[in-house]
Coordinates of C-alpha atoms in Angstrom, one line a residue:
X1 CA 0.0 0.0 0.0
X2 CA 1.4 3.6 -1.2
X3 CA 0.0 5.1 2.1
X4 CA 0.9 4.8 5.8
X5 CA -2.3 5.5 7.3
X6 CA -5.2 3.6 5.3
X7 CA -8.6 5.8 5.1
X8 CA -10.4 3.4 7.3
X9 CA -12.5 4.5 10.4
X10 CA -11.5 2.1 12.6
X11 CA -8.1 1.1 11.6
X12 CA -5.7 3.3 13.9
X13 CA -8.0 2.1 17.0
X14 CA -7.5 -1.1 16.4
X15 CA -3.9 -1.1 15.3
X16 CA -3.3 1.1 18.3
X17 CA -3.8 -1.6 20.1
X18 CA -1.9 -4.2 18.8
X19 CA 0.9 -2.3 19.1
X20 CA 0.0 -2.3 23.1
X21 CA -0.5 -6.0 22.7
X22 CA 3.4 -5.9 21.0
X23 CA 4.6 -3.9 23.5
X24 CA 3.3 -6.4 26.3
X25 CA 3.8 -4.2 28.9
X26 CA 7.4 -3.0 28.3
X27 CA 6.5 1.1 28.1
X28 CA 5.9 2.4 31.3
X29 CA 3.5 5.1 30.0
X30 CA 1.2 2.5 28.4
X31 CA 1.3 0.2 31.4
X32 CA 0.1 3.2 33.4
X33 CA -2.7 3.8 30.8
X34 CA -3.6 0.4 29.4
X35 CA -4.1 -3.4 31.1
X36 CA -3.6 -6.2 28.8
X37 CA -6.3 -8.9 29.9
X38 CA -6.4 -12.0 27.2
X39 CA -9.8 -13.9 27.7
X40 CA -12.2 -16.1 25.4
X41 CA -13.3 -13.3 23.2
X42 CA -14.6 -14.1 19.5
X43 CA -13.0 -11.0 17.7
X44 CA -9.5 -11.8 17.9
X45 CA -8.4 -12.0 14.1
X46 CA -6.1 -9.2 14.2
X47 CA -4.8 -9.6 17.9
X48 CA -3.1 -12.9 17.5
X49 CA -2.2 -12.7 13.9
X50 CA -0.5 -8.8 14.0
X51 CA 1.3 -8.6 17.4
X52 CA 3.5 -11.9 16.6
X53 CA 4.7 -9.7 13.2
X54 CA 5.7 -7.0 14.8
X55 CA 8.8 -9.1 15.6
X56 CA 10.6 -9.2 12.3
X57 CA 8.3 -5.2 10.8
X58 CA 7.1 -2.0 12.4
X59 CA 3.1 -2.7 13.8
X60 CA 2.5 -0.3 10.6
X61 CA 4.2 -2.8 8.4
X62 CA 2.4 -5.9 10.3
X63 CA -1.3 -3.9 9.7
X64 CA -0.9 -3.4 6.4
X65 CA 0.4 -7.6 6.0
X66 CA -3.2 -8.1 7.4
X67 CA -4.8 -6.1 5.3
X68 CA -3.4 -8.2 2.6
X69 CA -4.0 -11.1 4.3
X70 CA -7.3 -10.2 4.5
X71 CA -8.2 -9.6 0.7
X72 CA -5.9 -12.6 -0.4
X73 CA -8.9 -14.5 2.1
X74 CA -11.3 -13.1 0.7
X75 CA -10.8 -13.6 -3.0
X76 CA -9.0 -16.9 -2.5
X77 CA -11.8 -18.7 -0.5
X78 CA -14.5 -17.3 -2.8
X79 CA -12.5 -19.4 -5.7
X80 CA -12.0 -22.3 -3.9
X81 CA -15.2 -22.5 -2.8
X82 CA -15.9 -22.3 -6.2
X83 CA -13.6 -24.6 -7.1
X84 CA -15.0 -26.9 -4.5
X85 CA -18.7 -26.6 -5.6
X86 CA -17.9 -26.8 -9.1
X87 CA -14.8 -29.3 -9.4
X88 CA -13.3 -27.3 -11.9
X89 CA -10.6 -24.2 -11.3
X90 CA -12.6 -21.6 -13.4
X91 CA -12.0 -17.8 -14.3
X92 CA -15.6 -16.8 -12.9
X93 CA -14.8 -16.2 -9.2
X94 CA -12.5 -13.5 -10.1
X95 CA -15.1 -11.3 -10.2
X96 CA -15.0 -11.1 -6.4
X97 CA -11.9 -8.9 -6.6
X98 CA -14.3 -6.2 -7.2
X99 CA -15.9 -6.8 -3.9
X100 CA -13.1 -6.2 -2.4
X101 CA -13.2 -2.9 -1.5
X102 CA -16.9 -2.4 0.2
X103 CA -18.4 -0.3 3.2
X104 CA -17.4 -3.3 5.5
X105 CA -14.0 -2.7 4.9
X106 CA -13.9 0.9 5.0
X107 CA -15.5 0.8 8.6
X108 CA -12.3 -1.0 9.3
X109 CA -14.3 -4.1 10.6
X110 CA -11.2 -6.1 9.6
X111 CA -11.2 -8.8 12.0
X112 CA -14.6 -9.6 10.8
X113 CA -13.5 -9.9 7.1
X114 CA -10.5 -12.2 8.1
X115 CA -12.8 -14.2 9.5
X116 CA -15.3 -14.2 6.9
X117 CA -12.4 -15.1 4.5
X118 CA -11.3 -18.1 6.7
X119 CA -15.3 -19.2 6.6
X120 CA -15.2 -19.4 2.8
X121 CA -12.2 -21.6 2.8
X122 CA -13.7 -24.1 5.7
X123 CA -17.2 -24.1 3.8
X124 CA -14.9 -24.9 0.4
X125 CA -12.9 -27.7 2.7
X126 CA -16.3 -28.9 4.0
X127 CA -17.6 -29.8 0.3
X128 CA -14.0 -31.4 -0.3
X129 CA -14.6 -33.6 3.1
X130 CA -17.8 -34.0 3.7
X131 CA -18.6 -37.2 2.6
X132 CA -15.5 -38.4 4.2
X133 CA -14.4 -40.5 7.4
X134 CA -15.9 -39.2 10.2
X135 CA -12.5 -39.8 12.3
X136 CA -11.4 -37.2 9.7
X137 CA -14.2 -34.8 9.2
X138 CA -15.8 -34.2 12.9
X139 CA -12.5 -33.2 14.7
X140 CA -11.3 -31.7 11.7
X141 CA -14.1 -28.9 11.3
X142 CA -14.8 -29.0 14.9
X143 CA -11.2 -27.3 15.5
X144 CA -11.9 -25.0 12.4
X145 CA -15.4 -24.1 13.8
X146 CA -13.5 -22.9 16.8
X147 CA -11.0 -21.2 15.4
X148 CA -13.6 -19.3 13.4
X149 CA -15.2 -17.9 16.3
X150 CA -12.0 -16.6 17.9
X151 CA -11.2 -15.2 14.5
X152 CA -14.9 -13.3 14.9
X153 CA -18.2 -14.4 15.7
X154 CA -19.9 -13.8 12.6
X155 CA -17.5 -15.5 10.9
X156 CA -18.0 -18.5 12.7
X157 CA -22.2 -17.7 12.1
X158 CA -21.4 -17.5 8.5
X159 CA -20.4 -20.8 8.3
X160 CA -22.9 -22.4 10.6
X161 CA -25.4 -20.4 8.1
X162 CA -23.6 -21.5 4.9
X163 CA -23.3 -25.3 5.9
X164 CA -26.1 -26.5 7.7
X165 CA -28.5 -24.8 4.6
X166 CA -26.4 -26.8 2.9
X167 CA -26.7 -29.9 4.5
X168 CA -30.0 -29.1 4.5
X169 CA -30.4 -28.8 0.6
X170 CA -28.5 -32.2 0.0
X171 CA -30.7 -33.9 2.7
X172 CA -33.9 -32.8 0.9
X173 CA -32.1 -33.7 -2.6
X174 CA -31.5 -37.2 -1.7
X175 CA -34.5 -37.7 0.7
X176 CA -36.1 -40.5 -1.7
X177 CA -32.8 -42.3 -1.6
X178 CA -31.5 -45.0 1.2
X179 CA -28.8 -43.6 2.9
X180 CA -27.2 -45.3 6.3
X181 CA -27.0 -42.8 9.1
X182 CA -23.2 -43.6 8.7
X183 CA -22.4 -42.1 5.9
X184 CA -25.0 -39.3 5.9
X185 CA -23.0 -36.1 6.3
X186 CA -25.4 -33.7 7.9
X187 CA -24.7 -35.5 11.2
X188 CA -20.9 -35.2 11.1
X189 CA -21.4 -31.3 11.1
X190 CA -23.0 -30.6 14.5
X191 CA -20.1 -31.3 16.4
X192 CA -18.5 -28.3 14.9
X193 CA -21.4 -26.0 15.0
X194 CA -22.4 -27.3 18.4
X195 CA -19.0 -27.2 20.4
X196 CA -18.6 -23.5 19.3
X197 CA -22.0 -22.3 20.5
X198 CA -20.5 -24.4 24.1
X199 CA -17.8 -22.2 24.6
X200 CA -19.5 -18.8 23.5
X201 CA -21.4 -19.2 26.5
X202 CA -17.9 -19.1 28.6
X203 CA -17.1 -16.1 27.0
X204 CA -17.5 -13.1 29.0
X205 CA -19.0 -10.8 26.0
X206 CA -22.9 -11.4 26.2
X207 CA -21.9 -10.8 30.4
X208 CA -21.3 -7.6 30.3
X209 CA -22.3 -5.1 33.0
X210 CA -23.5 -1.4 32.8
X211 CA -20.1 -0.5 34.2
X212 CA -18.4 -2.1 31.3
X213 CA -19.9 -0.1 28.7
X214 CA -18.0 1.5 26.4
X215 CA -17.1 5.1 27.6
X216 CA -19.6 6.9 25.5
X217 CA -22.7 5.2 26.8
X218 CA -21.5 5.6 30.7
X219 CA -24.4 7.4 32.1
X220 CA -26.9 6.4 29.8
X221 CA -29.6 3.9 29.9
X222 CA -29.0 -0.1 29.1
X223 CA -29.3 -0.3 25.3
X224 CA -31.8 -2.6 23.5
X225 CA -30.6 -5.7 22.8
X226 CA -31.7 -5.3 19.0
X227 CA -32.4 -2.5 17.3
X228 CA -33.8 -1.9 13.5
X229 CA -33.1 1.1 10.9
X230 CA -35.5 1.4 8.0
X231 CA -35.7 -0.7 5.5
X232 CA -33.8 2.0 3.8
X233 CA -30.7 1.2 5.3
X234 CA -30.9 -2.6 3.6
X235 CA -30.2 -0.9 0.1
X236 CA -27.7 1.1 1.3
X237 CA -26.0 -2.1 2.9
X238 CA -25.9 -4.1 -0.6
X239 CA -24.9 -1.0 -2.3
X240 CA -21.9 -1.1 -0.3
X241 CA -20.7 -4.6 -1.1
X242 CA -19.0 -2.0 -4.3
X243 CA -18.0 1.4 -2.9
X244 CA -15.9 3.9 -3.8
X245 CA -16.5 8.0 -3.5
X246 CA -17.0 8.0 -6.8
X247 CA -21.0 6.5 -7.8
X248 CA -20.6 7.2 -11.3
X249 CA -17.9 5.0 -11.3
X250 CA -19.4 2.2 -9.0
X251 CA -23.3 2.4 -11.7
X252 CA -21.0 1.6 -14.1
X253 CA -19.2 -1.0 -12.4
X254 CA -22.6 -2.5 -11.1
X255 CA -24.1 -2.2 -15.0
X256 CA -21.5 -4.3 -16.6
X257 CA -21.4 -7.2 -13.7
X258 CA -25.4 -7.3 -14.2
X259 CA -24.9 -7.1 -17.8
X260 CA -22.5 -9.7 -17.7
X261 CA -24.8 -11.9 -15.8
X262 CA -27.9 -11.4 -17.3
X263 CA -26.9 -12.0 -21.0
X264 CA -25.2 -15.2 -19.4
X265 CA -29.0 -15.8 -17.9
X266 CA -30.1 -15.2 -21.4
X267 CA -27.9 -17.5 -23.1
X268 CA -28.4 -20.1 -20.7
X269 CA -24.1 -19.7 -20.2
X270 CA -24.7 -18.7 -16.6
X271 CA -25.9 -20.4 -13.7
X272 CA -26.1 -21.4 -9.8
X273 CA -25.6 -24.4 -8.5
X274 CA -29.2 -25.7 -7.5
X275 CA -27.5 -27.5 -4.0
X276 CA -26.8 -23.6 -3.4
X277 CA -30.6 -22.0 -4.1
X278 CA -31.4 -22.6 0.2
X279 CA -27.5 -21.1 1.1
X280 CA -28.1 -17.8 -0.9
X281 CA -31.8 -17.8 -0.1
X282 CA -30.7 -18.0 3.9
X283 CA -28.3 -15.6 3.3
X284 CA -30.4 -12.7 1.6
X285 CA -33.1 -13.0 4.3
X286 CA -30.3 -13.0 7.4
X287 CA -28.8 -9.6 5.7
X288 CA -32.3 -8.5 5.3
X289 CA -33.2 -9.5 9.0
X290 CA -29.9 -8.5 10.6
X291 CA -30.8 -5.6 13.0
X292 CA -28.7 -2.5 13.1
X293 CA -27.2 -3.0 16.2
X294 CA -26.8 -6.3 18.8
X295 CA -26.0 -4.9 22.2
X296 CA -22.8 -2.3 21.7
X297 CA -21.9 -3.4 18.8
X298 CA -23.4 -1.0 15.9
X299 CA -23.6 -1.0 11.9
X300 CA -24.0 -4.8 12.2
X301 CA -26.8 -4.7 9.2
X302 CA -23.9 -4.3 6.4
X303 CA -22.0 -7.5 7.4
X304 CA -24.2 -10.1 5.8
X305 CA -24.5 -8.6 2.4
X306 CA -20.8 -8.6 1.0
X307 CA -21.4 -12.4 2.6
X308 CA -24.3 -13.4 0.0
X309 CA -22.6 -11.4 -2.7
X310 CA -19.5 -13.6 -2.7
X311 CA -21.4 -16.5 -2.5
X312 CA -23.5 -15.9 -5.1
X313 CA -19.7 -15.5 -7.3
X314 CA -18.9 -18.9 -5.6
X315 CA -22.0 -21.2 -6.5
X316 CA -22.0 -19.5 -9.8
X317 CA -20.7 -20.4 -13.0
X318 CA -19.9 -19.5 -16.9
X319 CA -20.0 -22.5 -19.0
X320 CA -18.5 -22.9 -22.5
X321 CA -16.4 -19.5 -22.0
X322 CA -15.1 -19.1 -25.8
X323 CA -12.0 -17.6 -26.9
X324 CA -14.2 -14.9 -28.9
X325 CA -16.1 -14.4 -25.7
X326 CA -14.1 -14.3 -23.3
X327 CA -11.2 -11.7 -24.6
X328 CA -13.7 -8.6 -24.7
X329 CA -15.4 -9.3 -21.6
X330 CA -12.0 -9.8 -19.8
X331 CA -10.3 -6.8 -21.2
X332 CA -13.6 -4.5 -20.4
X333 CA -13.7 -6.2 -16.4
X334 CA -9.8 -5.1 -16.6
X335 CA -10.4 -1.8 -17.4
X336 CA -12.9 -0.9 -15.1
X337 CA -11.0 -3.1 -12.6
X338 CA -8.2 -0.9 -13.3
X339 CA -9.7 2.2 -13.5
X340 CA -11.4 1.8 -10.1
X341 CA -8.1 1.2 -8.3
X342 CA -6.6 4.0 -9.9
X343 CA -9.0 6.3 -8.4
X344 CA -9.0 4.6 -5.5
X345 CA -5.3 5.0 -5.2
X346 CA -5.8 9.0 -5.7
X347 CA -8.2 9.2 -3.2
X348 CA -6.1 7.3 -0.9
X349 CA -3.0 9.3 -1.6
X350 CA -5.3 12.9 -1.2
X351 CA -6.4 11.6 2.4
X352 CA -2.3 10.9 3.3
X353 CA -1.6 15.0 2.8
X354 CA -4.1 15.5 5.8
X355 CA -3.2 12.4 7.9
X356 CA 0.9 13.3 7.4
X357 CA -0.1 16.9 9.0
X358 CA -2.0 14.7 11.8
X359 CA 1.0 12.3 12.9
X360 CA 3.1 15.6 12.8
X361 CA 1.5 17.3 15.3
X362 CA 1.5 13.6 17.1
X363 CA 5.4 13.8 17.0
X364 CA 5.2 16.9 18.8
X365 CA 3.3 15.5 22.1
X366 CA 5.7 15.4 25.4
X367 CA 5.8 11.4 25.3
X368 CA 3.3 9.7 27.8
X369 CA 0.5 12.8 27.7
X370 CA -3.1 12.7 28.1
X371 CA -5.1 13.8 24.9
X372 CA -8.6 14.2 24.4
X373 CA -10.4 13.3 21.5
X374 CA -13.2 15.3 20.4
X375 CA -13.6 15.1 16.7
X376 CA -16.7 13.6 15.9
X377 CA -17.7 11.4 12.3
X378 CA -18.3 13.7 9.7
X379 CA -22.3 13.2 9.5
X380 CA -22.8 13.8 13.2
X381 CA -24.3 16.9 12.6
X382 CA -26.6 16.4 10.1
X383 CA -27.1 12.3 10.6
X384 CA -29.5 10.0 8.8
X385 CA -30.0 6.1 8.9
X386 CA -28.8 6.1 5.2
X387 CA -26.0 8.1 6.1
X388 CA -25.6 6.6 9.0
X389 CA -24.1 3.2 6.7
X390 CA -21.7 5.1 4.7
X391 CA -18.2 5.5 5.6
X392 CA -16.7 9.2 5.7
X393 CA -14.2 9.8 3.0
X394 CA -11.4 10.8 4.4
X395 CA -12.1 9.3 8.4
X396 CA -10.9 11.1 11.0
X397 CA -12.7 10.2 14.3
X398 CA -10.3 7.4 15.7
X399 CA -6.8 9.3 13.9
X400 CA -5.9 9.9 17.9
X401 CA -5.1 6.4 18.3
X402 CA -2.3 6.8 16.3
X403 CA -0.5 8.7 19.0
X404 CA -0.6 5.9 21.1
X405 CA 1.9 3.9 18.8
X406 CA 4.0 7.3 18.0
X407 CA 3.6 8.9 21.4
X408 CA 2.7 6.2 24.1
X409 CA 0.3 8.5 25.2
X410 CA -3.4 8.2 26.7
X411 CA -6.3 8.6 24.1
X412 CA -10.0 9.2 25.7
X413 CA -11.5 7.1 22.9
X414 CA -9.5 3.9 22.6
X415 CA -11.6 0.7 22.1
X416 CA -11.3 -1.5 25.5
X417 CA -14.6 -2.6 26.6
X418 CA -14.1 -5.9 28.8
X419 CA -15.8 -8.6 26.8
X420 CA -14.8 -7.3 23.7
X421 CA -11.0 -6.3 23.6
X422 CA -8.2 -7.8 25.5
X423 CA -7.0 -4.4 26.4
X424 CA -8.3 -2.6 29.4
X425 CA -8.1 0.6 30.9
X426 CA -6.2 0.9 34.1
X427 CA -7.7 2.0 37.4
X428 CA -5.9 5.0 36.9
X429 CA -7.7 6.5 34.1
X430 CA -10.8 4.5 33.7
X431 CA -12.7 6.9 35.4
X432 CA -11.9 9.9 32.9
X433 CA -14.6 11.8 30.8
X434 CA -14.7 11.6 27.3
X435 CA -16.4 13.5 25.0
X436 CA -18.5 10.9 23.4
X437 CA -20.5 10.4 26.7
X438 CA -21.8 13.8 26.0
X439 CA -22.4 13.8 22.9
X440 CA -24.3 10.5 23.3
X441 CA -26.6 12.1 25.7
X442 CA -26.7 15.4 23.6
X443 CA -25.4 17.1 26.7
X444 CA -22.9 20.1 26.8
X445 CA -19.7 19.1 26.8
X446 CA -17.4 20.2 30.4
X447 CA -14.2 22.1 29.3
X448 CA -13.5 22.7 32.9
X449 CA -13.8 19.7 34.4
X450 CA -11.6 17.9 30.8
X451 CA -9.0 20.5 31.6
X452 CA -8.1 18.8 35.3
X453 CA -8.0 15.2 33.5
X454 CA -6.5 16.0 30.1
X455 CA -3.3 18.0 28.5
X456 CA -4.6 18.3 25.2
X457 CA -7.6 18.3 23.0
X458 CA -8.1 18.0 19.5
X459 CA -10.9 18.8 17.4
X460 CA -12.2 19.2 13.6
X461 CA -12.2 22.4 12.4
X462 CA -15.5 22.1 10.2
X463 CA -17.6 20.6 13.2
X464 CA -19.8 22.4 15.7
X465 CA -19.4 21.0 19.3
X466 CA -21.3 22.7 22.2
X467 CA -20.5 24.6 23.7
X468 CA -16.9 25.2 22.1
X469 CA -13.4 24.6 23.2
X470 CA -12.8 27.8 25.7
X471 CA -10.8 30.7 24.6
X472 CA -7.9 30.0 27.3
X473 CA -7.2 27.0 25.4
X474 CA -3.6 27.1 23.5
X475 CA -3.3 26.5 20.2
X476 CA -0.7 23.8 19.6
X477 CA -0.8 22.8 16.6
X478 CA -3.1 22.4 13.4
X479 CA -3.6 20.9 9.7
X480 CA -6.1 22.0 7.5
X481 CA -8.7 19.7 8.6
X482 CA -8.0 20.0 12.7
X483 CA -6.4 21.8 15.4
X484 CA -4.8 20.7 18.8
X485 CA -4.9 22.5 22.3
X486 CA -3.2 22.4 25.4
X487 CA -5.6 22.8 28.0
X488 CA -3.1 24.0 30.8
X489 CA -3.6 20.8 32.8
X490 CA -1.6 21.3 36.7
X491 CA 0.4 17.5 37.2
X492 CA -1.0 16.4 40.1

């Protein structure tokens, strides 16, 4: 990648923290500030894959591997479930490479696309296997089930989605037909989605107490356990599985793939596997039923989506691809392929300009400092449950994090809920306002009382926070987009 900091809008939390994971209590700023606290948590992709590469490349280095990581999953477990379904290597399931790059992935909801990407290859290794020994198959996927839901729990629910519809199709395919209980496979997959759903009850995430909420709902009512958007929001969610900030670009994307398809419907050249009608048809109505959030845990409605869109690439196929054919359909797929990353790559490279002024004025923190976040996501103001899907261009909300890997200092909006994070805050500073609590509430936000906890603030120069940031604040420093304070804090 041609940028340091990638645009997405949760990435510098997260990688934040596995550079406290690397660090494993070595700095004795972060050990004042942070608690490393490993437990059975299912979101753990990036925690035990990164921290381990930070041994032979920077954590920067180490995120961006998983990124990679992540999209070589992606696309290779889409063709080798397609490979699997099919039994034939095929060109088709290259298609998913423009999939890629969705809302999902500019969230920065990465350990849930690692995840998702492991599924695909375990569903792909269940068609290989299924009809094989069960001393080979049971503890086989049982392990893989569990490893799924340590990589991320809707992973692991992808799978147990994708397969047992799958079983379930077979079973009524061959329902007329005498099969011995031994060899029927159906049977040799609820070990592994069984033992999984075990241990997820040991897990301390579905446990959690008000006083364990993440900072910005302290002091506010228990959430719903569910909650819905409008149906709205479901369009906006598929519309995502193909994103970029440029729409023209993205219709024209989305006209050619349907065009592609649906002169192969026409031509009887493209089809889906009938064993997969019930895994797609399970698979549209869970992204249509998937609430908006599930406890904390928000924007869950635009997971499922870039899930049925990559396997509807996997259980389909083009048969009979001729030379004459194929040539000008691949070449125009190219081009667009390659026009999209190129403009991708532009806006990537625009958003580094503002995020090099950012880690600047992070190189210029006193090492170990306190700083106050209070830049808010860009449709804050002026939010809407459509908007409410789409990921800011240029995402600046969680860009304070990144001070904690240049700094070691203490960010008020780190992600380390207990039960969903192995990093904790200390006793020391748990107790410290943020300004998300307020906002949460829509209640003013206290300057005076942030001033005695924190040494600097930063905030977004285009946003409106109320009341303001006071007038004895010190400018520090500033980019075009934001501007830093020192609040004057007396060291107790």
């Amino acid at each position: 990648m041609t940028v340091e900091i990638p645009p997405l809008v949760d990435y510098p939390n997260h990688l934040a923290r596995m550079h406290i994971l690397a660090d494993g209590g070595h700095s004795p700023w972060l050990r004042q500030y942070y608690d490393i606290h490993w437990d059975l948590l299912p979101n753990l992709s990036m925690d035990l894959v990164v921290p381990p590469l930070t041994r032979i490349m920077s954590v920067e280095q180490a995120g961006k591997m998983f990124i990679a990581l992540t999209f070589a999953l992606l696309a290779g477990g889409t063709m080798a479930l397609h490979a699997a379904l099919h039994r034939r290597w095929s060109p088709w399931p290259l298609l998913a490479f423009f999939f890629l790059y969705n809302s999902v992935f500019l969230w920065g909801f990465l350990n849930y696309l690692f995840g998702l990407g492991l599924a695909l290859f375990a569903c792909a290794l269940w068609v290989r296997l299924r009809t094989r020994s069960a001393l080979l198959v049971v503890p086989l996927f049982s392990l893989t089930a569990v490893m799924l839901l340590f990589a991320h729990l809707f992973a692991f629910g992808s799978l147990a989605l994708i397969v047992s519809t799958y079983e379930l199709s077979q079973w009524w395919r061959l329902r007329d037909e005498a099969i011995h209980p031994a060899n029927a496979a159906c049977w040799k997959a609820a070990p592994a989605l069984i033992i999984p759903l075990i241990i997820l009850t040991l897990t301390p995430t579905f446990k959690v107490a008000p006083e364990d909420y993440p900072l910005w709902l302290r002091g506010s009512s228990p959430p719903p356990l569910i909650s819905f958007l409008s149906p709205v929001t479901k369009l906006e969610a598929l519309k995502g599985t193909i994103r970029t900030e440029h729409r023209l670009l993205d219709r024209v994307t989305v006209l050619m793939l349907v065009g592609l398809v649906g002169i192969g419907l026409v031509r009887r050249r493209c089809s889906i596997l009938p064993s997969m009608f019930l895994p797609l048809g399970a698979t549209a109505l869970a992204a249509m039923a998937m609430p908006n959030t599930i406890g904390t845990t928000a924007v869950v409605d635009i997971r499922m989506p870039i899930v049925f869109v990559l396997l509807t690439v996997a259980s389909s196929d083009w048969r009979e691809i001729s030379r004459g054919w194929f040539l000008p359909v691949a070449l125009a797929l190219s081009t667009v392929f390659a026009v999209r990353m190129g403009y991708i790559t532009e806006h990537w490279q625009n958003t580094a300009h503002h995020y090099r002024q950012f880690k600047q004025t992070l190189d210029q923190l006193p090492e170990g400092a306190r700083l106050l976040s209070a830049i808010k996501m860009a449709s804050y103001d002026n939010w809407s449950p459509a908007e409410g899907q789409i990921p800011e261009p240029m995402p600046m909300v969680n860009l304070s994090c990144w001070g904690v890997i240049r700094r070691s200092v203490f960010v008020s909006n780190l992600f380390a809920a207990p039960g969903q994070q192995p990093v904790r805050l200390t006793p020391a500073v748990h107790a410290l306002l943020t300004v998300e609590e307020f906002l949460f509430r829509a209640a003013p936000i206290p300057w005076d009382q942030l001033r005695a906890q924190y040494d600097y603030v930063v905030v977004r120069r285009t946003q409106r926070l109320r009341p303001p940031p006071p007038a004895d604040f010190v400018p520090f420093g500033s980019g075009d987009e934001f501007q830093f304070y020192r609040t004057g804090r007396v060291q107790p």
